[in-house]
Short mmCIF file of C-alpha atoms in Angstrom, two decimals:
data_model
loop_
_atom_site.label_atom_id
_atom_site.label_comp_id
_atom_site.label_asym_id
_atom_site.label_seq_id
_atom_site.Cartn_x
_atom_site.Cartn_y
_atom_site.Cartn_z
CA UNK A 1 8.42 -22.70 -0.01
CA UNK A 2 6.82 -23.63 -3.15
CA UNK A 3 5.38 -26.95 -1.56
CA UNK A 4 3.46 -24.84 0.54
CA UNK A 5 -0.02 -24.77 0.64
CA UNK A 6 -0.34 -21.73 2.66
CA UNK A 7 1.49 -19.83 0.27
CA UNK A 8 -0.52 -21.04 -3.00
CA UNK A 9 -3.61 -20.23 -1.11
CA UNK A 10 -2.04 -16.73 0.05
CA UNK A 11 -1.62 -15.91 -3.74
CA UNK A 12 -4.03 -17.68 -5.82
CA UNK A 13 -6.41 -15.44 -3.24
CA UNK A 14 -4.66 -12.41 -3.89
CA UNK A 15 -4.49 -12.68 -7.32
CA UNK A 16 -8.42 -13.03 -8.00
CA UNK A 17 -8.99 -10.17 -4.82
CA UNK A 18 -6.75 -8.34 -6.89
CA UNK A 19 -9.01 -8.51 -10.36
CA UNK A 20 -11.93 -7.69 -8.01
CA UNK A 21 -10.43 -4.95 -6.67
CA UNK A 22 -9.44 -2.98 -10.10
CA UNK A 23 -12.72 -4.00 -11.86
CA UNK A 24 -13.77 -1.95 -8.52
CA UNK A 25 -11.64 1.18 -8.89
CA UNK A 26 -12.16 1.32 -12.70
CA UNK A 27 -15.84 1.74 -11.85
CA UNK A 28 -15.23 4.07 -9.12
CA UNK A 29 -13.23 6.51 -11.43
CA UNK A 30 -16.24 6.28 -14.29
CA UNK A 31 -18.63 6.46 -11.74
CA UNK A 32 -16.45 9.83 -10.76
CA UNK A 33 -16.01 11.30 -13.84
CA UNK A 34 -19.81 11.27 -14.98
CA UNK A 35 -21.20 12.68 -11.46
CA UNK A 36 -18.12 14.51 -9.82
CA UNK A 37 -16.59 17.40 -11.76
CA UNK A 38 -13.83 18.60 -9.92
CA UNK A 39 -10.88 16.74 -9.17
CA UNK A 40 -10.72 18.01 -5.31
CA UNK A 41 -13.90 16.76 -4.94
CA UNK A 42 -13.11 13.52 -6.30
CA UNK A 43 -10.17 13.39 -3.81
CA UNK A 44 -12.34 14.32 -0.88
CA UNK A 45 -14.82 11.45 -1.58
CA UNK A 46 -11.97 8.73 -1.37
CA UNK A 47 -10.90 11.08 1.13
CA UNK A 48 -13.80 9.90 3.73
CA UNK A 49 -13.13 5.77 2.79
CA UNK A 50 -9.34 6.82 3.72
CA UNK A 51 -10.25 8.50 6.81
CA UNK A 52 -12.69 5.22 8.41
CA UNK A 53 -9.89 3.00 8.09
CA UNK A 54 -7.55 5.51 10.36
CA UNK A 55 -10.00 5.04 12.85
CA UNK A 56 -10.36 1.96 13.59
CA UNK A 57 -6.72 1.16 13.22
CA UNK A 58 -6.03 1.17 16.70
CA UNK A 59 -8.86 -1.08 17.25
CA UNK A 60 -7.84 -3.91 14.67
CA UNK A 61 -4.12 -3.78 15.21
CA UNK A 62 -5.21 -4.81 19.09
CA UNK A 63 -7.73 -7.18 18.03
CA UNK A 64 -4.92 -8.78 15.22
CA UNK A 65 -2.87 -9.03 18.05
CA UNK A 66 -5.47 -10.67 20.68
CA UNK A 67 -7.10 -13.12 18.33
CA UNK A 68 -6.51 -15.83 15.96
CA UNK A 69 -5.69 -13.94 12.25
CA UNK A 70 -7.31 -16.44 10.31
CA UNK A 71 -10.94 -15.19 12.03
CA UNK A 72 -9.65 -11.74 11.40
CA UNK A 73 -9.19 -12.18 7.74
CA UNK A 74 -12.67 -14.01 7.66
CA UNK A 75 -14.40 -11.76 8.89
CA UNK A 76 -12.82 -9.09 7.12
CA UNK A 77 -13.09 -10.63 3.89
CA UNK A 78 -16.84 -11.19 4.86
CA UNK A 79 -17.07 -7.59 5.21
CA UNK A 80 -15.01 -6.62 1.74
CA UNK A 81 -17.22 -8.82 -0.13
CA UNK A 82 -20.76 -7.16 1.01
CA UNK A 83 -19.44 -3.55 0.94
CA UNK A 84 -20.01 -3.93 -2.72
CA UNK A 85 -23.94 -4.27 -2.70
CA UNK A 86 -23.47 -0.36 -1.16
CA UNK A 87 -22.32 0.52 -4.69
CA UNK A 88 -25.23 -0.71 -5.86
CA UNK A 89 -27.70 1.15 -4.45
CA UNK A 90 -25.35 4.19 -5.17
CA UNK A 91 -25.72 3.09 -9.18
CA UNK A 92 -29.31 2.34 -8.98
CA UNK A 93 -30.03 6.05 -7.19
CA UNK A 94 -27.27 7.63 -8.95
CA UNK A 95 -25.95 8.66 -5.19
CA UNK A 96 -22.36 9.95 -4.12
CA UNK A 97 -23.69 9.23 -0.40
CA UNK A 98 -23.56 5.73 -0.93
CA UNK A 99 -20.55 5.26 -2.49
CA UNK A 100 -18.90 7.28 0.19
CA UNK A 101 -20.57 4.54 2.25
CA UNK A 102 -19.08 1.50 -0.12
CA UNK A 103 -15.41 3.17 0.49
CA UNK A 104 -15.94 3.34 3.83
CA UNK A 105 -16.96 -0.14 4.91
CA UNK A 106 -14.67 -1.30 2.02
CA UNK A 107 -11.47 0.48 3.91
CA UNK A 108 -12.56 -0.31 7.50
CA UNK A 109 -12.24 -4.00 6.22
CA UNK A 110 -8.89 -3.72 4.42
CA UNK A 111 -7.76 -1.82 7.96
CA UNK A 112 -8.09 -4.97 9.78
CA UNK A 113 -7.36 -7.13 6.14
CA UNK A 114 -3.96 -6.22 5.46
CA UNK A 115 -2.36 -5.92 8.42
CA UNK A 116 -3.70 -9.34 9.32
CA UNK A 117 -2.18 -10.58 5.83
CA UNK A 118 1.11 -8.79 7.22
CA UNK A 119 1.14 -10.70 9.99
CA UNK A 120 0.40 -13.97 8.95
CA UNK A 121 3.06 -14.02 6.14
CA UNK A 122 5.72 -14.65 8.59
CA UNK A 123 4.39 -17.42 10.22
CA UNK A 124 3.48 -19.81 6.95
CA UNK A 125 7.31 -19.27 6.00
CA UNK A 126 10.76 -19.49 7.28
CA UNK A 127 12.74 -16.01 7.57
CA UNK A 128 14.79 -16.23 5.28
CA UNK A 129 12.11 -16.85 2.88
CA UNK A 130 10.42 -13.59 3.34
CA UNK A 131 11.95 -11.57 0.84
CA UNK A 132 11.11 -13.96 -1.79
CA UNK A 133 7.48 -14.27 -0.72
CA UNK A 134 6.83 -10.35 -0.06
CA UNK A 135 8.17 -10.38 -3.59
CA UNK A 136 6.26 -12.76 -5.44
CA UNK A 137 2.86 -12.20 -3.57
CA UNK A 138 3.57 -7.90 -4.61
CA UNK A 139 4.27 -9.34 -8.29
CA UNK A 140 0.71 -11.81 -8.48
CA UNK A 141 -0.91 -7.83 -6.91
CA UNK A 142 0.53 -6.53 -9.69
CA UNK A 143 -0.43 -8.96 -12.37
CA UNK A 144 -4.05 -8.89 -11.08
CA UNK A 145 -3.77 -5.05 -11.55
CA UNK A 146 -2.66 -5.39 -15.30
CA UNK A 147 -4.83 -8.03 -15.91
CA UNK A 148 -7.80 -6.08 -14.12
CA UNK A 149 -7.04 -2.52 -15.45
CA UNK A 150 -7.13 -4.27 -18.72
CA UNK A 151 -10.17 -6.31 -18.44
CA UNK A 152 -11.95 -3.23 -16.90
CA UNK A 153 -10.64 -0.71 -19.72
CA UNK A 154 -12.86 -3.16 -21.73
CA UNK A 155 -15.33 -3.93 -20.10
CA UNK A 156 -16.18 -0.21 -18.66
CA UNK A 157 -16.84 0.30 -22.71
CA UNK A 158 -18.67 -2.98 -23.12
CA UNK A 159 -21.39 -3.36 -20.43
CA UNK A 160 -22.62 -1.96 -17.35
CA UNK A 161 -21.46 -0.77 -14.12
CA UNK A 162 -23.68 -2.90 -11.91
CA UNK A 163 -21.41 -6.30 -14.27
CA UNK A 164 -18.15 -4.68 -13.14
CA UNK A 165 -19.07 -4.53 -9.41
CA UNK A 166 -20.57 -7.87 -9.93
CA UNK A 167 -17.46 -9.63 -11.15
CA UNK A 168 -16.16 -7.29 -8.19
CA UNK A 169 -17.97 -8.86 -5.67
CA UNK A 170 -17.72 -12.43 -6.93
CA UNK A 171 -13.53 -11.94 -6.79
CA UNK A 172 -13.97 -11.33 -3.09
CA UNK A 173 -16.55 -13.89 -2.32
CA UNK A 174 -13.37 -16.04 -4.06
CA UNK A 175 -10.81 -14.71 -1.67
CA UNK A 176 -13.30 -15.01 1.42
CA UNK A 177 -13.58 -18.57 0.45
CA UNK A 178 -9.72 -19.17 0.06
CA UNK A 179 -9.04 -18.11 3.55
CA UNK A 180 -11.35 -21.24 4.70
CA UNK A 181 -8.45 -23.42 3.45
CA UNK A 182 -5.19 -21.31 5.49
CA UNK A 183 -3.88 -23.59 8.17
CA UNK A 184 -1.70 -21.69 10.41
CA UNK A 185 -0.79 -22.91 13.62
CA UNK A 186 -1.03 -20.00 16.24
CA UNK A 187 -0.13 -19.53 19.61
CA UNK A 188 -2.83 -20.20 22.17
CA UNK A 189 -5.05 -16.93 22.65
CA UNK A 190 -4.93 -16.17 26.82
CA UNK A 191 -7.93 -14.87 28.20
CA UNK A 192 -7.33 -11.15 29.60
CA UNK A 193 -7.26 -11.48 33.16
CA UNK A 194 -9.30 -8.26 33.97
CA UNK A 195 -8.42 -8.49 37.47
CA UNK A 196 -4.80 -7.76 37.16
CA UNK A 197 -3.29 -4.47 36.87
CA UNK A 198 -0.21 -4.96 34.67
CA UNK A 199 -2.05 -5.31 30.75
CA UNK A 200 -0.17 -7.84 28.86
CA UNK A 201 2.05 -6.47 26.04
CA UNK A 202 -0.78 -7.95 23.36
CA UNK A 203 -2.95 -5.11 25.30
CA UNK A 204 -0.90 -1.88 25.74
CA UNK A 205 -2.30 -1.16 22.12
CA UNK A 206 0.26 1.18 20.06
CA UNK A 207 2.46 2.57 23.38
CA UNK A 208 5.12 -0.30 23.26
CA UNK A 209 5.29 -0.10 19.21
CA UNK A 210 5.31 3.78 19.14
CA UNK A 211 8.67 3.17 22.08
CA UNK A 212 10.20 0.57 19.80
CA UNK A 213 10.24 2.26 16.58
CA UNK A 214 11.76 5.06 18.40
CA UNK A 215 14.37 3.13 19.49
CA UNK A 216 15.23 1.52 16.20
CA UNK A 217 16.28 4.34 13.19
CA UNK A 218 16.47 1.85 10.60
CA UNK A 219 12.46 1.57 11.23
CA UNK A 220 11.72 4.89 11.67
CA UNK A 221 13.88 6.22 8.46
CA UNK A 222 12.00 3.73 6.91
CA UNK A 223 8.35 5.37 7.94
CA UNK A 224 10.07 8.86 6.28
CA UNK A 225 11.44 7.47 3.66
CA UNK A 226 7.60 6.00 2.78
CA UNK A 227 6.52 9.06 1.79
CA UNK A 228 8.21 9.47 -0.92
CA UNK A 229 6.26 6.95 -3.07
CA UNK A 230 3.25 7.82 -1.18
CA UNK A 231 3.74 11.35 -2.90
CA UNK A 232 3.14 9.76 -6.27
CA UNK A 233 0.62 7.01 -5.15
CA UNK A 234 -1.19 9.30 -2.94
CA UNK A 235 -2.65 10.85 -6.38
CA UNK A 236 -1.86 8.01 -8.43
CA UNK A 237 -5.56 7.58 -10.34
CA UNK A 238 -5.93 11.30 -10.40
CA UNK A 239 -2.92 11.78 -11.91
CA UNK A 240 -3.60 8.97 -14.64
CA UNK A 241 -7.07 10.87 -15.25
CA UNK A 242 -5.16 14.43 -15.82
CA UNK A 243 -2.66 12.84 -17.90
CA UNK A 244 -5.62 11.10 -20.33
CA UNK A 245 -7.36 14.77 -20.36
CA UNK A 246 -4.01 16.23 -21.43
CA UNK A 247 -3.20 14.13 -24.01
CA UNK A 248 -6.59 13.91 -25.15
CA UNK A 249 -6.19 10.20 -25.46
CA UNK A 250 -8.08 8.07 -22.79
CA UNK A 251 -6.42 4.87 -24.04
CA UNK A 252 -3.15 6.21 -22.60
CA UNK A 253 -4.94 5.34 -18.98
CA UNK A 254 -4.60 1.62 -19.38
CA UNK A 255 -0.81 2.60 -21.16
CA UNK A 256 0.17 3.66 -17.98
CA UNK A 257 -1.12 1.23 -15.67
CA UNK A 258 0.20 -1.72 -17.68
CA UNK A 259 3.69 0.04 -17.97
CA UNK A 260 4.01 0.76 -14.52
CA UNK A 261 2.85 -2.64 -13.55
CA UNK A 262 4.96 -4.70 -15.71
CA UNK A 263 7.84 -2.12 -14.72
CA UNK A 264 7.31 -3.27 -11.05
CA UNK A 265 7.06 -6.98 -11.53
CA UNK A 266 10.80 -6.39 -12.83
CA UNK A 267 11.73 -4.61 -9.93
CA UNK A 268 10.15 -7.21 -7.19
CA UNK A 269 11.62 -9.96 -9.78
CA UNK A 270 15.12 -8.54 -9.92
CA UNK A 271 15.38 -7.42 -6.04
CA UNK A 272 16.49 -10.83 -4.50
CA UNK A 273 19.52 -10.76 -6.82
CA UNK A 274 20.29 -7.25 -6.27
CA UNK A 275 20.06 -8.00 -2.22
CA UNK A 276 23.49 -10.11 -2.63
CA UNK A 277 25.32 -7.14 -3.70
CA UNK A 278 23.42 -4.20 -2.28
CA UNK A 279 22.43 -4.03 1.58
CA UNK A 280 18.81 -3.14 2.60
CA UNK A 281 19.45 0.39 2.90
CA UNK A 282 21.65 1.19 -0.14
CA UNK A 283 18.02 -0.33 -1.84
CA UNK A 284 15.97 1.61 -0.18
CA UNK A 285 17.97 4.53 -0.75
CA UNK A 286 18.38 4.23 -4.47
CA UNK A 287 14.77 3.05 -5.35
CA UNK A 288 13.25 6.48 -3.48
CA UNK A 289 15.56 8.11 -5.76
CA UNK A 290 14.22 6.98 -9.08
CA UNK A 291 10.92 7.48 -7.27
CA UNK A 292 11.54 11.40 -6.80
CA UNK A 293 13.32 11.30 -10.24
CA UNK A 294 10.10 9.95 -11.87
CA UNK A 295 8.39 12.60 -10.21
CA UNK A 296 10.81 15.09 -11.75
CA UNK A 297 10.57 13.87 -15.18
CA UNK A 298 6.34 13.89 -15.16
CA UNK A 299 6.88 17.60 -15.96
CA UNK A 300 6.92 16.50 -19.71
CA UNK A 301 3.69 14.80 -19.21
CA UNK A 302 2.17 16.45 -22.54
CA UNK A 303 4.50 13.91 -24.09
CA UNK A 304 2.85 10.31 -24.58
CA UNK A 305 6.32 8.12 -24.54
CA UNK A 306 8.03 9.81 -21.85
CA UNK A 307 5.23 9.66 -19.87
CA UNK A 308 5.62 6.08 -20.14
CA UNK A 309 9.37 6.32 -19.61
CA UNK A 310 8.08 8.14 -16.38
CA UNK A 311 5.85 5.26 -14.75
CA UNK A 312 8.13 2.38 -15.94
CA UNK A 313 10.87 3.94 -13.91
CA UNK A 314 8.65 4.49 -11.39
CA UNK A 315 7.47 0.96 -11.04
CA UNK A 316 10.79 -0.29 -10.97
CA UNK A 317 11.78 1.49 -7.99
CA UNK A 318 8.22 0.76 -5.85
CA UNK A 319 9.04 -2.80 -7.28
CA UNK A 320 12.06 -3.14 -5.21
CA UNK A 321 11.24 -0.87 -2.81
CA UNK A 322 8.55 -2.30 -1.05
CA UNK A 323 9.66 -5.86 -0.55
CA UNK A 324 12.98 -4.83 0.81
CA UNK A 325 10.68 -2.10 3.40
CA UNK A 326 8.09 -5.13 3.96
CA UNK A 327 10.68 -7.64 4.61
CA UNK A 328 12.89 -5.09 7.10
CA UNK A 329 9.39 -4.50 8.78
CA UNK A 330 8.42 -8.22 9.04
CA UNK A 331 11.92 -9.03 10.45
CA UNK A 332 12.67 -5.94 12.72
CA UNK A 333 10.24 -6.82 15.47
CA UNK A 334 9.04 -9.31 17.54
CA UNK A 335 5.92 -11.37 15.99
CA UNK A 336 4.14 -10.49 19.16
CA UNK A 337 3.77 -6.88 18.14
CA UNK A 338 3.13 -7.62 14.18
CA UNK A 339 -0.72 -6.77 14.52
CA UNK A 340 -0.29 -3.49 15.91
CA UNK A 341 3.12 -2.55 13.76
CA UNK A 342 1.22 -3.68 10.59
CA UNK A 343 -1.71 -1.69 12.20
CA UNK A 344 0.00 1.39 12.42
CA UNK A 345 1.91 1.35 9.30
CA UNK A 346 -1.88 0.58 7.56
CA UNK A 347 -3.16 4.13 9.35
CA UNK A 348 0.62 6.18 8.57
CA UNK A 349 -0.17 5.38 5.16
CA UNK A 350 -3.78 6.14 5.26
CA UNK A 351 -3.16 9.08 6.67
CA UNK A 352 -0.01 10.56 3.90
CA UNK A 353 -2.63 9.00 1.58
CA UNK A 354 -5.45 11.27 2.69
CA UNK A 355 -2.76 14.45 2.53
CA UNK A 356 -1.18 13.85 -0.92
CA UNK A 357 -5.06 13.03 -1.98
CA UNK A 358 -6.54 16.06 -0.93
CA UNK A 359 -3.60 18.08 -2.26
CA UNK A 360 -3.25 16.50 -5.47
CA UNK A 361 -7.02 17.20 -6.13
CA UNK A 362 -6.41 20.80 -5.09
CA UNK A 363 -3.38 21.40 -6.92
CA UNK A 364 -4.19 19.70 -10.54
CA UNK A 365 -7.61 22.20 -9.65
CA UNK A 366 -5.02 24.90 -9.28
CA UNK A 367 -1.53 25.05 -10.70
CA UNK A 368 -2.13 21.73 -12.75
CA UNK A 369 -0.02 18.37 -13.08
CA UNK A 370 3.34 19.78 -14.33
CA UNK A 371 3.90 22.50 -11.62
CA UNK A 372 2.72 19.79 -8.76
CA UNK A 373 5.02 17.21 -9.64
CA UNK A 374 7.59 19.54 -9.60
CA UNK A 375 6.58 20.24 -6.05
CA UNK A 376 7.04 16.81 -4.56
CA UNK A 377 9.52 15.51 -6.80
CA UNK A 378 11.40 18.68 -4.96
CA UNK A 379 10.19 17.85 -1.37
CA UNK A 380 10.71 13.83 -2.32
CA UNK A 381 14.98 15.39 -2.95
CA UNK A 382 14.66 16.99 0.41
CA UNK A 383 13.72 14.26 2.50
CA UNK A 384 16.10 11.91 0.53
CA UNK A 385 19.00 14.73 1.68
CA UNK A 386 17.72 15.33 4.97
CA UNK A 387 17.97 11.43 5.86
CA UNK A 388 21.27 11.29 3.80
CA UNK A 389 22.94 13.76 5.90
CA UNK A 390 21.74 12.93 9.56
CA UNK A 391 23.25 9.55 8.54
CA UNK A 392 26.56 11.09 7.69
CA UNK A 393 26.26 13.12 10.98
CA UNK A 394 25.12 10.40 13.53
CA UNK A 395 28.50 8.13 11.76
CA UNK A 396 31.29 10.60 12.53
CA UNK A 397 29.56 11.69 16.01
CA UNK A 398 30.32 7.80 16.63
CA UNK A 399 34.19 7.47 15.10
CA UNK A 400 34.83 11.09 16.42
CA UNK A 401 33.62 9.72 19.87
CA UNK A 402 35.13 6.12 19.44
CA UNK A 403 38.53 8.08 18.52
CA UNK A 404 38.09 9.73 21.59
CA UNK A 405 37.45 6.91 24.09
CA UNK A 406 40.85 5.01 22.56
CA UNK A 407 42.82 8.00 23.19
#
């Protein structure tokens, strides 16, 4: 795998995408906090980037799946990359409008990026290869976060706005430029035969994927057990901004990120040994878990080193959890329906993001951080039981009715 160019160019992209993308949100949350007030309001403006990227998902996971990928993440990089001059104009005129306009061209191209990048992971490696890859290229995301939250706690101090979104802009020009390079051999596009009745399956859009994850419950237990970390992600910088205002101590921000991102380059390091004595779904089981436990324990939050204890269990688990849940998605279904599966999964979580958003904004405006994570670190419990039990059911429903049919 490692004498793979694909792969190096896959990474060395996402790790300087990755920098771009932090310097990015680090200047969206400053930009926040000296122009937006309230914390729901906050939520609702990266509410409105969420929602453009919902829309369109139908569109690009039929396009992903009708076109070459490499075009897709072109243009889509393309797109990324001049999103940023937006921002500009919104720190020249000192404008909310036109930062909601940055997040929304900025999320309409990720909607067609990532589930393009999804896609095209399984066809530059073998499958039983996947694992390792989903693994590594989650560990170089989270490097680039550490090494971007870090960079930007500095630099946010140190010079302007309008550098950050520069440096911003200049990481995606460099992944934009790194997809030139991505040789991936795909199978011929057909033309779409408008004369014929019968679409082909690349153009039934979401109908075929909708009746497939139906029929598979290891896929669709995996969609419900995603929203468990969403609960915590969802909310993720708003939560880091509540905890600095608590404590009183805004170097506790970059504290958390680096914890939590070192915690889950552990977790995506550690997961391909712990496959060969845990199955998939013992993994997936145990990692939402410490997710709802993390939760739990962000109660104490007034506390500076158990919040820390808090995110570093709480990167471990989304460190092991989402290369096992990328991998079973990658592997579950055809490559044929990859574009629109990816596609969908990109708007699910778009759309749990936009919930948990709005409602994290409301409730830190209302009952504050320590009674909300109580909240969803109760309803994370639930969901875990919920699953647990129609598992236990749906088994002796099948001995109860094998006993039967040998009798």
């Amino acid at each position: 795998m490692w004498k793979n160019r694909n792969v190096w160019i896959v990474l060395f992209g996402e790790f300087g995408a990755g920098i771009g993308l932090w310097f990015g949100i680090i200047g969206n949350l400053e930009f926040m906090q000296k122009h937006v007030p309230s914390d729901f309001f906050k939520s609702l403006i990266l509410f409105f980037g969420l929602l453009a990227g919902v829309l369109v998902g139908p569109l690009s996971g039929r396009l992903i799946d009708q076109f070459s990928k490499k075009k897709i993440l072109l243009i889509s990089g393309l797109g990324r990359t001049l999103s940023v001059i937006l921002m500009f104009f919104a720190l020249k005129y000192e404008s909310i409008i036109f930062m909601v306009l940055f997040l929304i061209m900025l999320q309409i191209s990720a909607a067609f990026y990532f589930p393009a990048l999804q896609a095209v992971i399984p066809m530059i490696v073998k499958n039983e290869q996947l694992l390792t890859l989903n693994g590594v290229h989650m560990n170089i995301s989270t490097i680039s976060r550490i090494a971007g939250t870090s960079i930007g706690g500095v630099l946010v101090v140190s010079t302007s706005l309008s550098n950050m979104y520069g440096m911003s802009m200049i990481a995606y020009a460099f992944l934009f430029l790194m997809t030139f390079f991505l040789r991936i051999e795909e199978p011929t596009i057909k033309p779409i035969n408008v004369k014929k009745h019968k679409k082909s399956k690349e153009d039934k859009g979401f109908s075929e994927v909708f009746a497939l994850i139906r029929k598979s419950p290891t896929i669709l237990n995996l969609f419900i057990l995603n929203l468990i970390p969403v609960l915590f992600l969802g909310g993720f910088n708003l939560i880091v901004i509540e905890i600095s205002d608590l404590q009183h101590d805004p170097s506790i921000k970059s504290l958390i990120y680096t914890t939590e991102g070192i915690s889950f380059m552990i977790g995506a390091f550690v997961i391909k040994r712990l496959t060969k004595k845990f199955t998939n779904k013992q993994l997936l089981y145990f990692s939402t878990f410490l997710v709802a436990f993390a939760q739990l324990t962000l109660f104490f939050a007034n506390h500076h080193y158990l919040t820390l204890i808090s995110f570093a269990i709480f990167g471990f688990s989304v460190g092991c959890f989402f290369p096992v849940c990328s991998t079973v998605f990658q592997t579950s279904i055809d490559k044929s329906y990859h574009g629109r599966l990816f596609s969908f999964r990109s708007m699910y979580d778009r759309v749990t993001f936009q919930i948990v958003l709005l409602g994290t904004g409301l409730f830190l405006d209302t009952i504050g951080l320590r009674y909300m994570v109580l909240i969803f670190g109760t309803i994370s419990l639930m969901i875990l039981t919920r699953l647990l039990y129609v598992e236990k059911k749906s088994k002796t429903e099948f001995i109860n009715k094998d006993q039967k049919i040998s009798v």
